[in-house]
PDB file of C-alpha atoms and ligand atoms in Angstrom:
ATOM      1  CA  MET A   1      46.180  88.037  97.760  1.00 48.00           C
ATOM      2  CA  ALA A   2      46.998  84.892  97.414  1.00 48.00           C
ATOM      3  CA  GLY A   3      51.104  83.102  96.318  1.00 61.00           C
ATOM      4  CA  TYR A   4      52.414  85.903  97.566  1.00 74.00           C
ATOM      5  CA  LEU A   5      54.186  85.997 100.222  1.00 78.00           C
ATOM      6  CA  VAL A   6      51.630  88.379 102.398  1.00 80.00           C
ATOM      7  CA  GLU A   7      50.829  87.304 105.989  1.00 74.00           C
ATOM      8  CA  SER A   8      47.998  89.369 106.482  1.00 80.00           C
ATOM      9  CA  THR A   9      45.900  92.308 104.682  1.00 86.00           C
ATOM     10  CA  ARG A  10      46.042  94.487 108.115  1.00 94.00           C
ATOM     11  CA  LYS A  11      47.209  98.369 107.434  1.00 97.00           C
ATOM     12  CA  VAL A  12      51.096  97.944 108.140  1.00 98.00           C
ATOM     13  CA  THR A  13      52.268 100.781 110.839  1.00 98.00           C
ATOM     14  CA  THR A  14      55.252 102.241 111.776  1.00 98.00           C
ATOM     15  CA  HIS A  15      54.196  99.251 114.897  1.00 98.00           C
ATOM     16  CA  ARG A  16      53.908  96.610 112.915  1.00 98.00           C
ATOM     17  CA  LEU A  17      57.788  96.807 110.903  1.00 98.00           C
ATOM     18  CA  LYS A  18      59.436  97.228 114.268  1.00 97.00           C
ATOM     19  CA  GLU A  19      57.252  94.008 115.164  1.00 97.00           C
ATOM     20  CA  MET A  20      58.574  92.869 111.691  1.00 98.00           C
ATOM     21  CA  LYS A  21      61.824  92.983 112.672  1.00 98.00           C
ATOM     22  CA  ALA A  22      62.091  92.238 115.899  1.00 98.00           C
ATOM     23  CA  GLU A  23      59.978  88.658 114.751  1.00 98.00           C
ATOM     24  CA  GLY A  24      62.701  88.409 112.122  1.00 98.00           C
ATOM     25  CA  LYS A  25      60.391  89.055 108.804  1.00 97.00           C
ATOM     26  CA  LYS A  26      61.834  90.882 106.151  1.00 98.00           C
ATOM     27  CA  ILE A  27      60.286  94.064 105.085  1.00 98.00           C
ATOM     28  CA  ALA A  28      59.906  94.427 101.143  1.00 98.00           C
ATOM     29  CA  MET A  29      60.021  98.047  99.537  1.00 98.00           C
ATOM     30  CA  LEU A  30      59.347  99.556  95.954  1.00 98.00           C
ATOM     31  CA  THR A  31      59.352 102.805  94.846  1.00 98.00           C
ATOM     32  CA  SER A  32      56.392 104.485  92.782  1.00 98.00           C
ATOM     33  CA  TYR A  33      55.058 107.425  92.103  1.00 98.00           C
ATOM     34  CA  ASP A  34      51.709 107.335  90.040  1.00 98.00           C
ATOM     35  CA  TYR A  35      48.145 105.887  91.908  1.00 98.00           C
ATOM     36  CA  THR A  36      47.434 102.674  88.651  1.00 98.00           C
ATOM     37  CA  THR A  37      51.051 101.757  89.786  1.00 98.00           C
ATOM     38  CA  ALA A  38      50.972 102.320  93.356  1.00 98.00           C
ATOM     39  CA  LYS A  39      47.594  99.665  93.453  1.00 98.00           C
ATOM     40  CA  ILE A  40      49.052  96.984  91.480  1.00 98.00           C
ATOM     41  CA  VAL A  41      52.592  97.762  94.344  1.00 98.00           C
ATOM     42  CA  ASP A  42      49.669  97.701  97.104  1.00 98.00           C
ATOM     43  CA  ALA A  43      47.910  94.046  95.883  1.00 97.00           C
ATOM     44  CA  ALA A  44      50.767  92.542  95.271  1.00 97.00           C
ATOM     45  CA  GLY A  45      52.067  92.388  98.959  1.00 97.00           C
ATOM     46  CA  VAL A  46      54.359  95.214  99.634  1.00 98.00           C
ATOM     47  CA  ASP A  47      55.440  96.277 103.246  1.00 98.00           C
ATOM     48  CA  CYS A  48      56.312  99.714 102.469  1.00 98.00           C
ATOM     49  CA  ILE A  49      55.831 101.638  99.097  1.00 99.00           C
ATOM     50  CA  LEU A  50      58.287 105.212  98.879  1.00 99.00           C
ATOM     51  CA  ILE A  51      57.476 107.707  96.906  1.00 99.00           C
ATOM     52  CA  GLY A  52      60.524 108.622  95.579  1.00 98.00           C
ATOM     53  CA  ASP A  53      62.469 111.763  94.891  1.00 98.00           C
ATOM     54  CA  SER A  54      63.956 109.373  92.568  1.00 98.00           C
ATOM     55  CA  ALA A  55      61.212 111.168  90.612  1.00 98.00           C
ATOM     56  CA  SER A  56      63.310 113.664  89.743  1.00 98.00           C
ATOM     57  CA  ASN A  57      64.877 110.282  87.111  1.00 97.00           C
ATOM     58  CA  VAL A  58      62.286 108.027  86.402  1.00 96.00           C
ATOM     59  CA  MET A  59      59.275 110.105  85.549  1.00 98.00           C
ATOM     60  CA  ALA A  60      61.030 113.514  85.070  1.00 98.00           C
ATOM     61  CA  GLY A  61      63.747 112.137  82.770  1.00 97.00           C
ATOM     62  CA  ASN A  62      66.495 115.308  85.267  1.00 98.00           C
ATOM     63  CA  ALA A  63      70.087 113.619  85.454  1.00 97.00           C
ATOM     64  CA  THR A  64      69.674 113.790  89.203  1.00 98.00           C
ATOM     65  CA  THR A  65      67.191 113.731  92.878  1.00 98.00           C
ATOM     66  CA  LEU A  66      68.134 118.106  93.084  1.00 98.00           C
ATOM     67  CA  PRO A  67      65.687 119.886  90.451  1.00 98.00           C
ATOM     68  CA  ILE A  68      61.734 118.511  91.194  1.00 98.00           C
ATOM     69  CA  THR A  69      60.240 120.236  93.739  1.00 98.00           C
ATOM     70  CA  LEU A  70      57.504 120.360  96.835  1.00 98.00           C
ATOM     71  CA  ASP A  71      54.705 120.619  94.898  1.00 98.00           C
ATOM     72  CA  GLN A  72      55.799 118.082  92.146  1.00 98.00           C
ATOM     73  CA  MET A  73      56.160 115.355  94.669  1.00 98.00           C
ATOM     74  CA  ILE A  74      52.921 116.435  96.885  1.00 98.00           C
ATOM     75  CA  TYR A  75      51.560 116.350  92.833  1.00 98.00           C
ATOM     76  CA  HIS A  76      53.235 112.166  93.281  1.00 98.00           C
ATOM     77  CA  ALA A  77      52.063 111.367  96.842  1.00 99.00           C
ATOM     78  CA  SER A  78      48.878 112.074  97.461  1.00 98.00           C
ATOM     79  CA  SER A  79      48.470 110.292  93.240  1.00 98.00           C
ATOM     80  CA  VAL A  80      49.569 107.112  95.880  1.00 98.00           C
ATOM     81  CA  ALA A  81      48.198 107.753  99.741  1.00 98.00           C
ATOM     82  CA  ARG A  82      45.120 107.768  97.285  1.00 98.00           C
ATOM     83  CA  ALA A  83      45.686 104.121  96.053  1.00 98.00           C
ATOM     84  CA  VAL A  84      47.578 102.225  98.682  1.00 98.00           C
ATOM     85  CA  GLN A  85      45.263 100.051 101.399  1.00 98.00           C
ATOM     86  CA  ARG A  86      47.589  98.111 103.165  1.00 98.00           C
ATOM     87  CA  ALA A  87      51.094  99.129 101.928  1.00 98.00           C
ATOM     88  CA  PHE A  88      52.841 101.781 105.180  1.00 98.00           C
ATOM     89  CA  VAL A  89      53.353 104.999 102.502  1.00 99.00           C
ATOM     90  CA  VAL A  90      56.018 107.321 102.919  1.00 99.00           C
ATOM     91  CA  CYS A  91      57.853 110.213 100.558  1.00 99.00           C
ATOM     92  CA  ASP A  92      59.974 111.576  99.928  1.00 99.00           C
ATOM     93  CA  MET A  93      60.977 115.389 101.634  1.00 99.00           C
ATOM     94  CA  PRO A  94      63.203 117.308  98.296  1.00 98.00           C
ATOM     95  CA  PHE A  95      66.591 118.571  98.178  1.00 98.00           C
ATOM     96  CA  GLY A  96      65.790 122.441  99.669  1.00 98.00           C
ATOM     97  CA  THR A  97      62.252 122.038 102.482  1.00 98.00           C
ATOM     98  CA  TYR A  98      64.538 121.206 105.100  1.00 98.00           C
ATOM     99  CA  GLN A  99      68.326 122.075 104.727  1.00 97.00           C
ATOM    100  CA  VAL A 100      67.895 126.105 105.575  1.00 97.00           C
ATOM    101  CA  ASP A 101      66.756 125.210 109.754  1.00 97.00           C
ATOM    102  CA  ALA A 102      64.469 123.298 111.898  1.00 98.00           C
ATOM    103  CA  LYS A 103      61.855 125.333 111.312  1.00 98.00           C
ATOM    104  CA  GLU A 104      61.131 125.228 107.969  1.00 98.00           C
ATOM    105  CA  GLY A 105      61.614 121.344 107.733  1.00 98.00           C
ATOM    106  CA  VAL A 106      58.548 121.440 110.415  1.00 98.00           C
ATOM    107  CA  ARG A 107      56.420 123.634 107.884  1.00 98.00           C
ATOM    108  CA  ASN A 108      57.374 121.612 104.685  1.00 98.00           C
ATOM    109  CA  ALA A 109      56.135 118.842 106.522  1.00 98.00           C
ATOM    110  CA  ILE A 110      53.298 118.972 107.663  1.00 98.00           C
ATOM    111  CA  ARG A 111      52.520 120.802 104.041  1.00 98.00           C
ATOM    112  CA  ILE A 112      53.367 116.850 102.969  1.00 98.00           C
ATOM    113  CA  MET A 113      51.430 115.315 105.965  1.00 98.00           C
ATOM    114  CA  LYS A 114      48.670 117.252 105.015  1.00 98.00           C
ATOM    115  CA  GLU A 115      48.276 117.618 101.563  1.00 98.00           C
ATOM    116  CA  THR A 116      49.208 114.077 100.687  1.00 98.00           C
ATOM    117  CA  ARG A 117      48.160 111.229 103.471  1.00 96.00           C
ATOM    118  CA  CYS A 118      51.193 109.564 103.904  1.00 98.00           C
ATOM    119  CA  ASP A 119      52.303 107.775 106.121  1.00 98.00           C
ATOM    120  CA  ALA A 120      55.883 109.164 107.136  1.00 99.00           C
ATOM    121  CA  LEU A 121      57.981 110.801 105.645  1.00 99.00           C
ATOM    122  CA  LYS A 122      62.433 110.194 104.407  1.00 99.00           C
ATOM    123  CA  LEU A 123      64.954 112.727 105.190  1.00 99.00           C
ATOM    124  CA  GLU A 124      69.501 112.021 103.807  1.00 98.00           C
ATOM    125  CA  GLY A 125      71.427 113.231 106.146  1.00 98.00           C
ATOM    126  CA  GLY A 126      72.158 111.554 110.564  1.00 98.00           C
ATOM    127  CA  GLU A 127      74.105 113.855 112.977  1.00 98.00           C
ATOM    128  CA  GLU A 128      73.714 117.260 110.642  1.00 98.00           C
ATOM    129  CA  ILE A 129      70.092 117.360 110.602  1.00 98.00           C
ATOM    130  CA  LEU A 130      69.605 115.543 113.788  1.00 98.00           C
ATOM    131  CA  GLU A 131      67.444 118.830 115.876  1.00 98.00           C
ATOM    132  CA  THR A 132      64.560 119.037 111.836  1.00 98.00           C
ATOM    133  CA  VAL A 133      64.617 115.432 111.983  1.00 98.00           C
ATOM    134  CA  GLN A 134      63.654 114.786 116.469  1.00 98.00           C
ATOM    135  CA  ARG A 135      61.254 118.588 115.601  1.00 98.00           C
ATOM    136  CA  ILE A 136      59.187 117.158 112.662  1.00 98.00           C
ATOM    137  CA  LEU A 137      59.345 113.612 115.550  1.00 98.00           C
ATOM    138  CA  ASP A 138      57.729 116.217 118.272  1.00 98.00           C
ATOM    139  CA  ALA A 139      55.105 116.753 115.342  1.00 98.00           C
ATOM    140  CA  GLY A 140      54.389 113.946 115.672  1.00 98.00           C
ATOM    141  CA  ILE A 141      55.196 112.760 112.526  1.00 98.00           C
ATOM    142  CA  PRO A 142      57.137 109.369 111.832  1.00 98.00           C
ATOM    143  CA  VAL A 143      60.756 109.683 109.948  1.00 99.00           C
ATOM    144  CA  PHE A 144      62.835 107.212 107.768  1.00 98.00           C
ATOM    145  CA  GLY A 145      66.474 108.191 107.494  1.00 98.00           C
ATOM    146  CA  HIS A 146      68.461 107.480 104.955  1.00 99.00           C
ATOM    147  CA  LEU A 147      72.278 107.345 105.047  1.00 98.00           C
ATOM    148  CA  GLY A 148      75.203 106.031 103.184  1.00 98.00           C
ATOM    149  CA  LEU A 149      74.630 106.902  99.327  1.00 98.00           C
ATOM    150  CA  THR A 150      72.875 110.575  99.546  1.00 98.00           C
ATOM    151  CA  PRO A 151      71.889 111.159  95.820  1.00 98.00           C
ATOM    152  CA  GLN A 152      70.206 114.833  97.620  1.00 98.00           C
ATOM    153  CA  SER A 153      74.082 115.415  97.946  1.00 98.00           C
ATOM    154  CA  ILE A 154      75.985 114.011  94.761  1.00 98.00           C
ATOM    155  CA  ASN A 155      77.448 116.642  93.849  1.00 97.00           C
ATOM    156  CA  LYS A 156      79.652 116.649  97.403  1.00 96.00           C
ATOM    157  CA  PHE A 157      80.329 113.384  96.611  1.00 97.00           C
ATOM    158  CA  GLY A 158      81.266 113.843  92.839  1.00 97.00           C
ATOM    159  CA  THR A 159      80.168 110.292  91.995  1.00 96.00           C
ATOM    160  CA  TYR A 160      77.628 107.985  92.092  1.00 95.00           C
ATOM    161  CA  ALA A 161      80.612 104.309  94.026  1.00 97.00           C
ATOM    162  CA  VAL A 162      79.456 102.841  97.687  1.00 98.00           C
ATOM    163  CA  ARG A 163      81.444 104.888  99.901  1.00 98.00           C
ATOM    164  CA  ALA A 164      81.404 103.974 104.140  1.00 98.00           C
ATOM    165  CA  LYS A 165      84.096 101.763 102.849  1.00 98.00           C
ATOM    166  CA  GLU A 166      86.657 104.116 104.399  1.00 98.00           C
ATOM    167  CA  GLU A 167      87.185 103.513 108.879  1.00 98.00           C
ATOM    168  CA  ALA A 168      86.737 106.965 108.349  1.00 98.00           C
ATOM    169  CA  GLU A 169      82.843 107.070 107.390  1.00 98.00           C
ATOM    170  CA  ALA A 170      81.936 103.734 108.548  1.00 98.00           C
ATOM    171  CA  ALA A 171      82.103 105.339 112.032  1.00 98.00           C
ATOM    172  CA  LYS A 172      80.276 108.712 111.245  1.00 98.00           C
ATOM    173  CA  LEU A 173      77.005 105.963 109.448  1.00 98.00           C
ATOM    174  CA  LEU A 174      77.349 103.886 112.069  1.00 98.00           C
ATOM    175  CA  ARG A 175      77.313 106.963 114.913  1.00 98.00           C
ATOM    176  CA  ASP A 176      74.438 108.423 112.611  1.00 98.00           C
ATOM    177  CA  VAL A 177      72.469 105.423 112.862  1.00 99.00           C
ATOM    178  CA  LYS A 178      71.906 104.861 116.129  1.00 98.00           C
ATOM    179  CA  LEU A 179      71.462 109.025 116.550  1.00 98.00           C
ATOM    180  CA  LEU A 180      68.674 109.195 114.460  1.00 98.00           C
ATOM    181  CA  ALA A 181      67.611 105.613 116.053  1.00 98.00           C
ATOM    182  CA  GLU A 182      67.271 106.966 119.555  1.00 98.00           C
ATOM    183  CA  ALA A 183      65.498 110.222 118.677  1.00 98.00           C
ATOM    184  CA  GLY A 184      62.642 108.538 117.213  1.00 98.00           C
ATOM    185  CA  CYS A 185      62.899 107.390 113.564  1.00 98.00           C
ATOM    186  CA  CYS A 186      60.492 104.024 112.646  1.00 98.00           C
ATOM    187  CA  GLY A 187      63.007 102.919 109.571  1.00 98.00           C
ATOM    188  CA  ILE A 188      66.339 104.025 108.146  1.00 99.00           C
ATOM    189  CA  VAL A 189      67.291 103.556 104.544  1.00 99.00           C
ATOM    190  CA  LEU A 190      70.961 101.807 103.819  1.00 99.00           C
ATOM    191  CA  GLU A 191      72.318 103.175  99.950  1.00 98.00           C
ATOM    192  CA  LYS A 192      74.757 101.565  98.130  1.00 98.00           C
ATOM    193  CA  ILE A 193      77.364 100.263 101.629  1.00 98.00           C
ATOM    194  CA  PRO A 194      79.860  97.386 102.538  1.00 98.00           C
ATOM    195  CA  ALA A 195      77.486  94.746 104.079  1.00 98.00           C
ATOM    196  CA  ALA A 196      80.057  94.087 106.588  1.00 98.00           C
ATOM    197  CA  LEU A 197      78.613  97.333 108.032  1.00 98.00           C
ATOM    198  CA  THR A 198      75.349  96.716 107.076  1.00 98.00           C
ATOM    199  CA  GLU A 199      74.757  94.162 108.389  1.00 98.00           C
ATOM    200  CA  GLN A 200      76.537  96.138 111.964  1.00 98.00           C
ATOM    201  CA  ALA A 201      74.418  98.482 111.681  1.00 98.00           C
ATOM    202  CA  VAL A 202      70.368  96.121 111.899  1.00 98.00           C
ATOM    203  CA  ALA A 203      72.095  94.297 114.890  1.00 98.00           C
ATOM    204  CA  SER A 204      74.024  97.797 116.312  1.00 98.00           C
ATOM    205  CA  VAL A 205      69.421  98.975 116.775  1.00 98.00           C
ATOM    206  CA  ASP A 206      65.780  97.608 117.632  1.00 98.00           C
ATOM    207  CA  ILE A 207      64.471  99.643 114.201  1.00 98.00           C
ATOM    208  CA  PRO A 208      64.078  97.514 110.431  1.00 98.00           C
ATOM    209  CA  ILE A 209      67.341  98.907 108.098  1.00 99.00           C
ATOM    210  CA  ILE A 210      65.965  98.468 104.246  1.00 99.00           C
ATOM    211  CA  GLY A 211      68.886  98.325 101.532  1.00 98.00           C
ATOM    212  CA  ILE A 212      69.428  98.744  98.385  1.00 98.00           C
ATOM    213  CA  GLY A 213      73.022  98.194  97.421  1.00 98.00           C
ATOM    214  CA  ALA A 214      73.368  96.969 100.405  1.00 98.00           C
ATOM    215  CA  GLY A 215      73.680  93.455 100.948  1.00 98.00           C
ATOM    216  CA  PRO A 216      71.835  91.704 103.655  1.00 98.00           C
ATOM    217  CA  ALA A 217      69.216  94.310 105.754  1.00 98.00           C
ATOM    218  CA  ASP A 218      65.485  93.831 107.250  1.00 98.00           C
ATOM    219  CA  GLY A 219      64.422  94.693 104.319  1.00 98.00           C
ATOM    220  CA  GLN A 220      65.114  95.972 100.815  1.00 98.00           C
ATOM    221  CA  VAL A 221      64.325  98.640  98.462  1.00 99.00           C
ATOM    222  CA  LEU A 222      64.287  99.147  94.990  1.00 98.00           C
ATOM    223  CA  VAL A 223      63.306 101.903  92.701  1.00 98.00           C
ATOM    224  CA  ILE A 224      60.021 100.459  90.899  1.00 98.00           C
ATOM    225  CA  ASP A 225      61.034 101.767  87.031  1.00 98.00           C
ATOM    226  CA  ASP A 226      64.672  99.686  86.973  1.00 98.00           C
ATOM    227  CA  MET A 227      63.078  96.501  88.466  1.00 98.00           C
ATOM    228  CA  LEU A 228      60.798  95.914  85.874  1.00 98.00           C
ATOM    229  CA  GLY A 229      63.472  96.088  83.392  1.00 98.00           C
ATOM    230  CA  LYS A 230      61.116  98.906  81.983  1.00 96.00           C
ATOM    231  CA  ASN A 231      64.616 101.459  81.606  1.00 89.00           C
ATOM    232  CA  LYS A 232      67.237  99.414  79.538  1.00 86.00           C
ATOM    233  CA  ASP A 233      70.153 101.706  80.499  1.00 86.00           C
ATOM    234  CA  PHE A 234      70.945 101.842  84.802  1.00 90.00           C
ATOM    235  CA  SER A 235      72.694  98.600  85.382  1.00 93.00           C
ATOM    236  CA  PRO A 236      73.817  98.300  88.226  1.00 96.00           C
ATOM    237  CA  LYS A 237      75.537  95.067  90.447  1.00 96.00           C
ATOM    238  CA  PHE A 238      72.732  94.913  93.041  1.00 98.00           C
ATOM    239  CA  LEU A 239      69.497  95.887  91.588  1.00 98.00           C
ATOM    240  CA  ARG A 240      67.916  92.424  90.090  1.00 98.00           C
ATOM    241  CA  ARG A 241      65.479  92.874  86.452  1.00 97.00           C
ATOM    242  CA  TYR A 242      61.720  91.104  87.948  1.00 98.00           C
ATOM    243  CA  ALA A 243      60.930  92.145  83.348  1.00 98.00           C
ATOM    244  CA  ASP A 244      61.738  93.632  80.723  1.00 97.00           C
ATOM    245  CA  LEU A 245      58.413  95.778  80.548  1.00 98.00           C
ATOM    246  CA  PHE A 246      61.136  97.924  77.674  1.00 97.00           C
ATOM    247  CA  THR A 247      60.836  94.922  75.327  1.00 97.00           C
ATOM    248  CA  ILE A 248      57.420  93.663  76.533  1.00 98.00           C
ATOM    249  CA  MET A 249      55.947  97.183  76.034  1.00 98.00           C
ATOM    250  CA  THR A 250      57.762  98.379  72.555  1.00 98.00           C
ATOM    251  CA  ASP A 251      56.196  94.849  71.484  1.00 98.00           C
ATOM    252  CA  ALA A 252      53.183  96.346  72.808  1.00 98.00           C
ATOM    253  CA  ILE A 253      53.539  99.429  71.117  1.00 98.00           C
ATOM    254  CA  GLY A 254      54.435  98.199  67.699  1.00 98.00           C
ATOM    255  CA  GLN A 255      52.403  96.252  67.628  1.00 98.00           C
ATOM    256  CA  TYR A 256      49.623  99.170  68.345  1.00 98.00           C
ATOM    257  CA  VAL A 257      51.567 101.433  65.197  1.00 98.00           C
ATOM    258  CA  THR A 258      51.270  98.657  62.889  1.00 98.00           C
ATOM    259  CA  ASP A 259      47.375  97.922  63.544  1.00 98.00           C
ATOM    260  CA  VAL A 260      47.020 101.299  63.260  1.00 98.00           C
ATOM    261  CA  LYS A 261      48.597 101.969  60.151  1.00 98.00           C
ATOM    262  CA  ARG A 262      46.677  98.565  58.253  1.00 98.00           C
ATOM    263  CA  GLY A 263      43.411  99.718  59.474  1.00 98.00           C
ATOM    264  CA  ASP A 264      43.328  96.762  61.431  1.00 98.00           C
ATOM    265  CA  PHE A 265      42.553  98.216  64.212  1.00 98.00           C
ATOM    266  CA  PRO A 266      39.582  99.071  65.113  1.00 98.00           C
ATOM    267  CA  ASN A 267      37.606  96.048  64.185  1.00 98.00           C
ATOM    268  CA  LEU A 268      34.521  95.883  62.612  1.00 97.00           C
ATOM    269  CA  GLN A 269      33.999  94.848  66.593  1.00 98.00           C
ATOM    270  CA  GLU A 270      35.584  97.881  68.375  1.00 98.00           C
ATOM    271  CA  ARG A 271      33.134 100.759  67.317  1.00 97.00           C
ATOM    272  CA  TYR A 272      30.194 102.322  67.826  1.00 98.00           C
TER     273      TYR A 272
HETATM  274  O1  LIG B 301      64.657 108.335  96.143  1.00 58.92           O
HETATM  275  C1  LIG B 301      64.139 106.612  95.922  1.00 58.92           C
HETATM  276  O2  LIG B 301      63.690 106.399  95.222  1.00 58.92           O
HETATM  277  C2  LIG B 301      65.248 106.292  96.695  1.00 58.92           C
HETATM  278  C3  LIG B 301      64.964 104.920  97.526  1.00 58.92           C
HETATM  279  C4  LIG B 301      66.535 104.976  96.282  1.00 58.92           C
HETATM  280  C5  LIG B 301      65.825 104.454  98.320  1.00 58.92           C
HETATM  281  O3  LIG B 301      65.353 106.810  97.966  1.00 58.92           O
END
């Protein structure tokens, strides 16, 4: 792992995540949805890999995260977990698998853990789902919270605009951060909220706060396809692109098409 700011090849655990916050060490989190990508992400030193329900958008082409099913998430998550040696692996519980009641939430949580070998689950929401979060934690399953812009509620919000700019929503978010931390969550993702509010959240709890479009926090998360520039249509202010894979891949594939069409591939060395 030379070249990357990685201190140890030891498996990242809930304990290590809390330690990293206490030591002021930033946590790098990134999504992955398949085995090959997860192997690369893990080798590059990412601390936490999220099988986000953003798979619904980036893998399946849906407009929202709502359609992805439990079986589809289990397929993505088990592929990722199989590839990872060091990173802490978190799987999103998809829409509809934990909102009905705590009993169903725990049953689905146990199924994901058994069938994927992930390290933790992520659920969207605060006080409204606290009983479910508590019951999943009581079953011995680590839980990440997710507050602010929670994409599973996009139809209620009606917009992907920044959340918690008003005082009442900001106060509720800070309350929810405390409730989730007191319940025993191992971390919380804050999405698309003002940086000043994130700063308050970070100072209020001893578990890591991971931001996306939320300013500086204990760590950051991005959707891998976005940060690698595979998708040219999504350019929010918070996104930093580290590559232009759209161009690199179309150039490479275009060259392959040309080579096949002019009979240049396969050449004499590329045949049996
Ligand atoms: O589904 C996802 O990828 C996420 C991240 C954007 C935090 O929840």
